[in-house]
Short mmCIF file of C-alpha atoms and ligand atoms in Angstrom, two decimals:
data_model
loop_
_atom_site.label_atom_id
_atom_site.label_comp_id
_atom_site.label_asym_id
_atom_site.label_seq_id
_atom_site.Cartn_x
_atom_site.Cartn_y
_atom_site.Cartn_z
CA MET A 1 12.52 6.44 -13.26
CA MET A 2 13.30 6.82 -9.64
CA ILE A 3 12.79 9.23 -6.82
CA ALA A 4 15.72 11.66 -7.07
CA ASN A 5 18.05 12.51 -4.21
CA LYS A 6 16.83 16.08 -4.17
CA GLU A 7 13.30 14.85 -3.49
CA TYR A 8 14.45 12.85 -0.46
CA ALA A 9 16.35 15.93 0.72
CA ALA A 10 13.21 18.03 0.33
CA ARG A 11 11.20 15.52 2.37
CA ARG A 12 13.75 15.59 5.18
CA LYS A 13 13.81 19.36 5.10
CA GLU A 14 10.03 19.54 5.33
CA LEU A 15 9.96 17.08 8.23
CA MET A 16 12.67 19.02 10.05
CA SER A 17 10.73 22.25 9.54
CA LEU A 18 7.77 20.62 11.32
CA MET A 19 9.87 19.53 14.31
CA GLN A 20 10.04 21.77 17.34
CA GLY A 21 13.36 23.36 18.26
CA ASN A 22 16.15 21.41 19.93
CA SER A 23 14.90 17.99 18.88
CA ILE A 24 16.07 14.85 17.12
CA ALA A 25 14.27 12.31 14.91
CA ILE A 26 15.41 8.70 14.87
CA ILE A 27 14.39 6.21 12.19
CA ALA A 28 15.62 2.62 12.21
CA SER A 29 15.70 0.17 9.33
CA ALA A 30 13.36 -2.82 9.39
CA PRO A 31 14.81 -6.04 10.81
CA GLU A 32 15.50 -8.94 8.47
CA LYS A 33 13.01 -11.79 8.93
CA ILE A 34 13.90 -15.44 8.88
CA ARG A 35 11.74 -17.58 6.58
CA SER A 36 13.36 -20.94 7.20
CA ARG A 37 16.41 -21.74 9.32
CA ASP A 38 19.10 -19.56 7.76
CA THR A 39 17.19 -18.13 4.79
CA HIS A 40 15.35 -14.85 4.94
CA TYR A 41 12.19 -13.38 3.45
CA SER A 42 13.08 -10.91 0.75
CA TYR A 43 13.97 -7.73 2.58
CA LYS A 44 11.45 -4.91 2.93
CA GLN A 45 12.80 -1.64 4.28
CA ASN A 46 10.94 0.35 6.93
CA VAL A 47 8.79 2.58 4.72
CA THR A 48 9.43 5.69 6.82
CA LEU A 49 13.17 5.27 6.27
CA SER A 50 12.61 4.59 2.55
CA TYR A 51 10.45 7.69 2.28
CA LEU A 52 13.03 9.91 3.95
CA SER A 53 16.21 8.51 2.41
CA GLY A 54 15.75 5.64 -0.05
CA PHE A 55 18.45 3.86 1.99
CA PRO A 56 17.90 0.17 1.21
CA GLU A 57 19.96 -1.74 3.75
CA PRO A 58 19.07 -3.48 7.01
CA GLU A 59 21.04 -2.65 10.17
CA SER A 60 20.89 1.07 9.53
CA VAL A 61 19.60 4.06 11.48
CA MET A 62 19.03 7.64 10.39
CA ALA A 63 19.04 10.57 12.80
CA LEU A 64 17.75 13.99 11.74
CA ILE A 65 19.02 16.78 13.95
CA PRO A 66 17.81 20.20 12.77
CA GLY A 67 20.45 22.87 13.35
CA ARG A 68 23.34 20.48 14.09
CA GLU A 69 26.51 22.27 13.04
CA GLN A 70 28.38 19.23 11.73
CA GLY A 71 25.36 18.32 9.62
CA GLU A 72 21.68 17.59 10.17
CA VAL A 73 21.47 14.17 8.52
CA VAL A 74 23.36 11.31 10.19
CA ILE A 75 23.29 7.71 8.95
CA PHE A 76 24.62 4.67 10.76
CA CYS A 77 25.03 1.62 8.55
CA ARG A 78 26.97 -1.60 8.07
CA ASP A 79 30.62 -0.94 7.45
CA LYS A 80 32.24 -2.04 4.22
CA ASP A 81 33.45 -5.64 4.60
CA PRO A 82 34.93 -7.20 1.44
CA LEU A 83 34.62 -10.75 2.76
CA ARG A 84 30.96 -10.42 3.88
CA GLU A 85 30.14 -8.63 0.65
CA ILE A 86 31.31 -11.69 -1.31
CA TRP A 87 28.63 -13.71 0.52
CA ASP A 88 25.81 -11.24 1.15
CA GLY A 89 26.22 -8.55 -1.47
CA TYR A 90 27.23 -4.94 -1.81
CA ARG A 91 27.12 -2.56 1.14
CA GLU A 92 27.10 1.21 0.86
CA GLY A 93 29.18 1.70 3.97
CA PRO A 94 29.32 5.14 5.62
CA GLY A 95 31.08 6.52 2.53
CA GLY A 96 28.18 5.45 0.31
CA ALA A 97 25.64 6.86 2.76
CA VAL A 98 27.28 10.28 2.36
CA ALA A 99 28.00 10.07 -1.36
CA ASN A 100 24.72 8.52 -2.51
CA PHE A 101 22.05 9.07 0.16
CA GLY A 102 22.47 12.64 1.34
CA ALA A 103 23.99 11.96 4.77
CA ASP A 104 26.08 14.83 6.12
CA ASP A 105 27.81 12.46 8.50
CA ALA A 106 27.86 8.67 8.57
CA PHE A 107 29.25 6.05 10.92
CA PRO A 108 29.51 2.26 11.13
CA ILE A 109 26.47 0.81 12.91
CA SER A 110 28.90 -0.92 15.29
CA ASP A 111 29.72 2.53 16.74
CA ILE A 112 26.13 3.56 17.42
CA ASP A 113 26.21 2.78 21.16
CA ASP A 114 29.11 5.20 21.54
CA ILE A 115 27.74 7.98 19.34
CA LEU A 116 23.95 8.08 19.62
CA PRO A 117 23.74 8.92 23.37
CA GLY A 118 25.84 12.00 22.59
CA LEU A 119 23.35 13.05 19.88
CA LEU A 120 20.43 12.59 22.31
CA GLU A 121 22.10 14.45 25.11
CA GLY A 122 20.65 17.91 25.74
CA LYS A 123 17.75 17.49 23.27
CA ASP A 124 14.26 18.35 24.56
CA ARG A 125 12.34 16.02 22.25
CA VAL A 126 12.80 12.75 20.39
CA TYR A 127 10.63 12.15 17.32
CA TYR A 128 10.32 8.39 17.09
CA ALA A 129 7.76 5.73 16.05
CA ILE A 130 7.55 4.07 19.44
CA GLY A 131 6.14 0.55 19.74
CA LYS A 132 6.66 -0.55 16.13
CA ASP A 133 9.95 -2.42 16.69
CA PRO A 134 10.35 -3.69 20.27
CA ASP A 135 14.03 -4.55 19.77
CA PHE A 136 14.88 -1.05 18.61
CA ASP A 137 12.68 0.47 21.36
CA ALA A 138 14.93 -1.36 23.84
CA HIS A 139 18.08 0.06 22.21
CA LEU A 140 16.70 3.58 22.34
CA THR A 141 15.75 3.14 26.00
CA ALA A 142 19.28 1.94 26.73
CA TRP A 143 20.81 5.01 25.02
CA ILE A 144 18.54 7.32 26.97
CA ASN A 145 19.45 5.55 30.21
CA ASP A 146 23.06 5.98 29.21
CA VAL A 147 22.54 9.76 29.09
CA ARG A 148 20.64 9.64 32.40
CA SER A 149 23.49 7.79 34.06
CA GLN A 150 25.79 10.67 33.20
CA ARG A 151 23.50 13.27 34.74
CA GLY A 152 26.02 13.81 37.51
CA SER A 153 28.40 15.26 34.95
CA GLY A 154 25.72 17.63 33.64
CA ALA A 155 24.20 15.50 30.82
CA LEU A 156 20.47 16.04 30.23
CA PRO A 157 18.26 13.29 28.76
CA PRO A 158 15.37 14.23 26.43
CA GLY A 159 12.14 14.84 28.33
CA GLU A 160 9.55 14.15 25.64
CA PHE A 161 8.76 11.61 22.93
CA VAL A 162 6.70 12.63 19.90
CA ASP A 163 5.15 10.23 17.38
CA LEU A 164 7.28 10.68 14.27
CA ASP A 165 4.96 8.76 11.96
CA HIS A 166 2.11 11.19 12.57
CA PHE A 167 4.14 13.88 10.76
CA VAL A 168 5.60 11.62 8.08
CA ASN A 169 2.23 10.01 7.34
CA GLU A 170 0.57 13.36 6.68
CA MET A 171 3.40 14.21 4.29
CA ARG A 172 3.06 10.85 2.55
CA LEU A 173 -0.66 11.35 2.02
CA ILE A 174 -0.07 14.14 -0.52
CA LYS A 175 2.01 12.82 -3.39
CA THR A 176 4.40 15.05 -5.34
CA ALA A 177 4.68 15.03 -9.14
CA PRO A 178 7.65 12.59 -9.14
CA GLU A 179 5.72 10.23 -6.85
CA ILE A 180 2.70 10.31 -9.14
CA LYS A 181 4.94 9.57 -12.10
CA VAL A 182 6.21 6.43 -10.37
CA MET A 183 2.68 5.45 -9.35
CA ARG A 184 1.48 5.85 -12.95
CA LYS A 185 4.17 3.42 -14.00
CA ALA A 186 3.19 0.95 -11.23
CA GLY A 187 -0.38 1.25 -12.53
CA GLU A 188 0.65 0.67 -16.14
CA ILE A 189 2.67 -2.44 -15.32
CA SER A 190 -0.12 -3.85 -13.19
CA ALA A 191 -2.72 -3.15 -15.88
CA ARG A 192 -0.58 -5.00 -18.44
CA ALA A 193 -0.33 -7.92 -16.03
CA HIS A 194 -4.13 -8.12 -15.75
CA CYS A 195 -4.45 -8.02 -19.57
CA ARG A 196 -2.04 -10.92 -19.76
CA ALA A 197 -4.15 -12.97 -17.34
CA MET A 198 -7.29 -12.23 -19.37
CA GLU A 199 -5.58 -13.25 -22.59
CA ILE A 200 -4.35 -16.56 -21.24
CA SER A 201 -7.40 -17.59 -19.22
CA ARG A 202 -9.29 -20.77 -20.13
CA PRO A 203 -11.13 -23.51 -18.26
CA GLY A 204 -8.80 -26.13 -16.79
CA LEU A 205 -5.99 -23.79 -15.82
CA PHE A 206 -5.29 -23.42 -12.13
CA GLU A 207 -5.64 -20.16 -10.25
CA TYR A 208 -1.90 -20.14 -9.55
CA GLN A 209 -1.22 -20.23 -13.27
CA LEU A 210 -2.97 -16.89 -13.71
CA GLN A 211 -1.03 -15.64 -10.67
CA ALA A 212 2.17 -16.74 -12.45
CA GLU A 213 1.23 -14.73 -15.57
CA ILE A 214 0.51 -11.66 -13.49
CA GLU A 215 3.69 -11.86 -11.44
CA HIS A 216 5.79 -12.65 -14.52
CA GLU A 217 4.68 -9.37 -16.03
CA PHE A 218 5.50 -7.50 -12.80
CA MET A 219 9.01 -8.90 -12.58
CA ALA A 220 9.74 -8.68 -16.30
CA SER A 221 8.80 -5.00 -16.14
CA GLY A 222 11.20 -4.21 -13.31
CA ALA A 223 8.65 -4.31 -10.49
CA ARG A 224 10.42 -6.78 -8.26
CA ALA A 225 7.52 -7.77 -6.01
CA PRO A 226 3.76 -7.74 -5.74
CA ALA A 227 2.61 -4.96 -3.41
CA TYR A 228 0.51 -7.57 -1.54
CA SER A 229 -0.25 -11.26 -1.97
CA SER A 230 -2.02 -11.67 -5.31
CA ILE A 231 -5.62 -12.83 -5.06
CA VAL A 232 -6.87 -15.13 -7.84
CA GLY A 233 -10.27 -16.55 -6.94
CA GLY A 234 -12.25 -18.59 -9.44
CA GLY A 235 -16.03 -18.99 -8.94
CA LYS A 236 -17.09 -18.93 -5.29
CA ASN A 237 -13.48 -18.35 -4.15
CA GLY A 238 -14.07 -14.77 -5.26
CA CYS A 239 -16.44 -14.44 -2.29
CA VAL A 240 -13.47 -14.79 0.10
CA LEU A 241 -12.19 -11.23 0.20
CA HIS A 242 -8.55 -12.05 0.94
CA TYR A 243 -8.35 -15.44 -0.79
CA ILE A 244 -4.64 -16.03 -1.47
CA GLU A 245 -4.43 -19.84 -1.65
CA ASN A 246 -4.88 -19.61 -5.44
CA ARG A 247 -4.83 -23.39 -5.78
CA ASP A 248 -8.13 -24.41 -7.42
CA LYS A 249 -8.91 -25.29 -11.00
CA LEU A 250 -10.71 -22.63 -13.06
CA GLU A 251 -14.06 -23.98 -14.22
CA ASP A 252 -15.94 -23.34 -17.45
CA GLY A 253 -18.84 -20.96 -16.78
CA ASP A 254 -17.28 -19.36 -13.68
CA LEU A 255 -15.94 -15.87 -13.18
CA VAL A 256 -12.44 -15.31 -11.85
CA LEU A 257 -11.65 -12.36 -9.58
CA ILE A 258 -8.04 -11.15 -9.65
CA ASP A 259 -6.83 -8.54 -7.18
CA ALA A 260 -3.14 -7.91 -7.84
CA GLY A 261 -0.80 -4.96 -8.10
CA CYS A 262 2.93 -4.54 -8.29
CA GLU A 263 5.32 -2.57 -6.16
CA PHE A 264 7.45 -0.44 -8.45
CA GLU A 265 10.26 1.69 -7.00
CA ASP A 266 8.63 1.46 -3.55
CA TYR A 267 5.12 2.45 -4.73
CA ALA A 268 2.10 0.14 -4.85
CA ALA A 269 -0.58 -0.35 -7.45
CA ASP A 270 -3.83 -2.11 -6.56
CA ILE A 271 -6.11 -3.39 -9.32
CA THR A 272 -9.03 -5.80 -9.35
CA ARG A 273 -10.66 -7.18 -12.43
CA THR A 274 -13.31 -9.88 -12.66
CA PHE A 275 -13.84 -11.74 -15.91
CA PRO A 276 -15.31 -14.99 -17.23
CA VAL A 277 -12.84 -17.88 -17.24
CA ASN A 278 -14.03 -18.89 -20.74
CA GLY A 279 -14.22 -15.35 -22.13
CA LYS A 280 -18.04 -14.97 -22.19
CA PHE A 281 -20.19 -13.49 -19.38
CA SER A 282 -23.41 -15.36 -18.61
CA GLU A 283 -26.61 -13.34 -18.29
CA ALA A 284 -26.61 -13.51 -14.48
CA GLN A 285 -22.91 -12.65 -14.24
CA ALA A 286 -23.40 -9.72 -16.63
CA ALA A 287 -26.27 -8.33 -14.56
CA ILE A 288 -24.20 -8.29 -11.35
CA TYR A 289 -21.10 -7.07 -13.19
CA ASP A 290 -22.83 -4.05 -14.66
CA ILE A 291 -24.06 -2.89 -11.27
CA VAL A 292 -20.53 -2.97 -9.85
CA LEU A 293 -19.14 -1.19 -12.92
CA GLN A 294 -21.79 1.53 -12.63
CA ALA A 295 -21.10 1.87 -8.88
CA GLN A 296 -17.42 2.38 -9.62
CA ALA A 297 -18.16 4.99 -12.30
CA ASP A 298 -20.49 6.86 -9.94
CA ALA A 299 -17.82 6.88 -7.23
CA ILE A 300 -15.03 8.07 -9.53
CA LYS A 301 -17.26 11.03 -10.47
CA VAL A 302 -17.04 12.27 -6.89
CA ILE A 303 -13.25 12.12 -6.57
CA GLY A 304 -11.90 15.64 -6.80
CA PRO A 305 -10.50 18.52 -4.78
CA GLY A 306 -12.82 19.78 -2.06
CA ILE A 307 -15.06 16.70 -2.11
CA GLU A 308 -15.41 14.69 1.11
CA TYR A 309 -13.61 11.35 1.17
CA ASN A 310 -16.77 9.40 2.01
CA LYS A 311 -18.85 10.66 -0.92
CA ALA A 312 -17.39 7.92 -3.15
CA ASN A 313 -18.35 5.25 -0.63
CA GLU A 314 -21.86 6.66 -0.40
CA ALA A 315 -22.16 6.65 -4.20
CA THR A 316 -21.21 2.95 -4.40
CA ILE A 317 -23.72 2.03 -1.69
CA ARG A 318 -26.56 3.84 -3.47
CA THR A 319 -25.85 2.34 -6.88
CA ILE A 320 -25.35 -1.17 -5.52
CA THR A 321 -28.48 -1.03 -3.37
CA GLN A 322 -30.56 0.26 -6.30
CA GLY A 323 -29.08 -2.41 -8.58
CA LEU A 324 -29.82 -5.22 -6.15
CA VAL A 325 -33.40 -3.98 -5.81
CA ASP A 326 -33.76 -3.91 -9.60
CA LEU A 327 -32.64 -7.55 -9.74
CA GLU A 328 -34.99 -8.42 -6.82
CA ILE A 329 -32.06 -9.61 -4.74
CA LEU A 330 -33.03 -6.95 -2.20
CA GLU A 331 -36.63 -5.91 -1.61
CA GLY A 332 -37.89 -2.58 -0.35
CA ASP A 333 -37.42 1.15 -0.61
CA VAL A 334 -33.88 2.11 -1.65
CA ASP A 335 -33.51 4.92 0.91
CA GLU A 336 -34.76 2.69 3.72
CA LEU A 337 -32.48 -0.13 2.63
CA ILE A 338 -29.52 2.28 2.61
CA ALA A 339 -30.45 3.47 6.12
CA GLU A 340 -30.56 -0.17 7.26
CA GLU A 341 -27.24 -0.91 5.51
CA ALA A 342 -28.92 -3.83 3.74
CA HIS A 343 -26.09 -3.87 1.17
CA ARG A 344 -23.69 -5.23 3.79
CA GLU A 345 -24.82 -8.81 3.14
CA PHE A 346 -23.43 -8.47 -0.41
CA TYR A 347 -20.97 -5.54 -0.21
CA MET A 348 -19.20 -5.79 3.10
CA HIS A 349 -16.16 -3.53 2.65
CA GLY A 350 -15.64 0.15 2.00
CA ALA A 351 -15.18 1.69 -1.44
CA GLY A 352 -11.43 2.07 -1.10
CA HIS A 353 -8.40 3.38 0.75
CA TRP A 354 -5.38 5.64 0.37
CA LEU A 355 -2.68 4.21 -1.87
CA GLY A 356 1.04 4.96 -1.93
CA MET A 357 4.17 3.32 -0.59
CA ASP A 358 1.88 1.00 1.37
CA VAL A 359 -1.04 -0.58 -0.43
CA HIS A 360 -3.32 0.48 2.41
CA ASP A 361 -1.47 3.71 2.72
CA VAL A 362 -1.01 5.94 5.73
CA GLY A 363 -2.91 9.12 6.50
CA ASP A 364 -6.01 9.82 8.54
CA TYR A 365 -9.42 9.53 6.88
CA LYS A 366 -11.10 11.82 9.38
CA ILE A 367 -10.00 15.00 11.09
CA ASP A 368 -11.84 15.96 14.30
CA ASN A 369 -14.23 13.13 13.51
CA LYS A 370 -15.19 14.63 10.13
CA TRP A 371 -14.34 13.06 6.76
CA ARG A 372 -11.42 14.94 5.29
CA VAL A 373 -11.77 16.48 1.85
CA HIS A 374 -9.70 15.48 -1.15
CA GLU A 375 -6.67 17.55 -2.04
CA PRO A 376 -4.59 17.38 -5.24
CA GLY A 377 -1.93 14.69 -4.86
CA MET A 378 -4.00 12.28 -2.80
CA VAL A 379 -4.33 8.82 -4.35
CA VAL A 380 -7.26 6.51 -3.60
CA THR A 381 -8.54 3.18 -4.78
CA ILE A 382 -12.15 2.76 -5.82
CA GLU A 383 -13.17 -0.86 -5.48
CA PRO A 384 -16.86 -1.66 -5.08
CA GLY A 385 -17.95 -5.29 -5.18
CA ILE A 386 -20.90 -7.64 -4.92
CA TYR A 387 -20.35 -11.07 -3.39
CA ILE A 388 -23.24 -13.53 -3.28
CA ALA A 389 -22.37 -16.38 -0.94
CA PRO A 390 -22.72 -19.84 -2.53
CA ASP A 391 -24.93 -20.95 0.38
CA ASN A 392 -27.16 -17.85 0.50
CA THR A 393 -30.62 -19.42 0.30
CA ASN A 394 -32.31 -15.99 0.51
CA VAL A 395 -31.49 -15.34 -3.13
CA ASP A 396 -32.45 -17.11 -6.32
CA GLU A 397 -30.09 -19.97 -7.10
CA LYS A 398 -28.86 -18.35 -10.32
CA TRP A 399 -27.05 -15.62 -8.35
CA ARG A 400 -25.30 -17.85 -5.84
CA GLY A 401 -21.50 -17.94 -5.87
CA ILE A 402 -21.17 -14.88 -8.12
CA ALA A 403 -18.47 -12.49 -6.91
CA VAL A 404 -17.47 -9.29 -8.71
CA ARG A 405 -15.06 -6.55 -7.66
CA ILE A 406 -13.64 -3.84 -9.90
CA GLU A 407 -10.80 -1.72 -8.56
CA ASP A 408 -8.82 1.18 -9.99
CA ASP A 409 -6.32 3.69 -8.65
CA VAL A 410 -7.32 7.34 -8.83
CA VAL A 411 -5.17 10.46 -8.35
CA VAL A 412 -6.86 13.65 -7.17
CA THR A 413 -5.79 16.44 -9.53
CA LYS A 414 -6.31 20.22 -9.41
CA ILE A 415 -9.41 19.95 -11.57
CA GLY A 416 -10.78 16.49 -10.83
CA ASN A 417 -9.10 13.13 -11.03
CA GLU A 418 -6.96 10.84 -13.15
CA VAL A 419 -7.43 7.06 -13.24
CA ILE A 420 -3.91 5.62 -13.51
CA THR A 421 -4.90 1.97 -14.04
CA SER A 422 -7.07 2.26 -17.12
CA GLY A 423 -4.68 0.18 -19.25
CA VAL A 424 -6.77 -2.92 -18.55
CA PRO A 425 -10.35 -2.96 -19.84
CA LYS A 426 -13.36 -3.20 -17.57
CA ALA A 427 -16.35 -2.75 -19.89
CA ARG A 428 -17.81 -6.20 -20.60
CA ASP A 429 -17.56 -5.96 -24.37
CA GLN A 430 -13.94 -4.81 -24.16
CA ILE A 431 -13.01 -7.68 -21.85
CA GLU A 432 -14.72 -10.19 -24.13
CA ALA A 433 -12.96 -8.69 -27.16
CA LEU A 434 -9.54 -8.92 -25.50
CA MET A 435 -10.19 -12.49 -24.38
CA ALA A 436 -11.28 -13.47 -27.89
CA THR A 437 -7.91 -12.52 -29.41
N1 LIG B 501 -5.62 -5.58 -2.41
C1 LIG B 501 -6.17 -5.20 -1.19
C2 LIG B 501 -7.22 -4.22 -1.38
O1 LIG B 501 -7.77 -4.11 -2.45
O2 LIG B 501 -7.53 -3.46 -0.51
MN1 LIG B 502 -6.99 -4.69 -4.29
MN1 LIG B 503 -7.56 -1.97 -2.59
#
């Protein structure tokens, strides 16, 4: 299951249809990053280039030139080099860029200084994500100066830069059917991984051992990386929202909060589950858990076409505030507490975010300062939580150090929504039943 070449071609075509006449778009690959001396971090392609081509290699550049007679899609990439390929692996070469990635024309990257100024020359506008890669910004400036320097012989440099990502990001926000298929699969794999962690959990294991179970399932299922650093926080570590040390021992009687999702075929999943290390919720843990679960259910009810993005967030705030009042953790009138944002002491993040090729995916949340409304093909996470700091002396001791978050991935459909991460249980009795097997 992969994104097909014709889908990439359709994306490029749509982007080119949005570009004004006589313009060029330039998209560079991400640089490789050194981890230690001469070894690199595993390579992550620039997502804009992935989205528009699927081209996986570093040291590549794509130019889109609507209306160019010799072809609109030009790729520069590393040339074939049998000796280097023995050391560093297969390269597509310009031939592969044409045969396998939809380029009309392709050249060795070593020729780009000679060719790209000629492609820029005479264009009115350059669509480019300026400021994201200072090294490539400098190259582009040099090519434009190259055109300027030939002004005397009639060459005209482009007069205007336009933010390319603004256009691409809006396209990425609405997922097509093939994208949703891949995201479903990312959700399924990630859900299985969470089940595996629940099944194996017991007091005395270390947080990193649950991380290992989760990431084993990702990799064994063909998802070659987590979409973000896996969070496995036992007990009070769950109160640290981005806890990624994952090094403590899991204690009997504590909860463990796991926020982990795989990246499958370039698309992210993002799931959080919170469960008792020993398989049985205590009374206090259950009380907090059920509020968060209800808040999530109430939010998912307001995901659907035509509904404002922020309605889900508002639903979680109401349910959590009411729940905390019921447990006497907060005191006062629910509407007044909501107006004062009293929940923020215990629920300090929003209900979710867009999800796609980036875990915190691109796309504006507001248009003209108003929350945008859901459209079919948007994908959001819904992830309410309650975190009671271990040193919060304003609350009864029995609540301190309890942290619960529950997160699922939700696709907006024509008639409502589809939760694509429901393969891992979240009702308390279902979690306890799975952990008892
Ligand atoms: N995993 C990051 C988040 O839930 O937003
Ligand atoms: Mn998450
Ligand atoms: Mn999330």
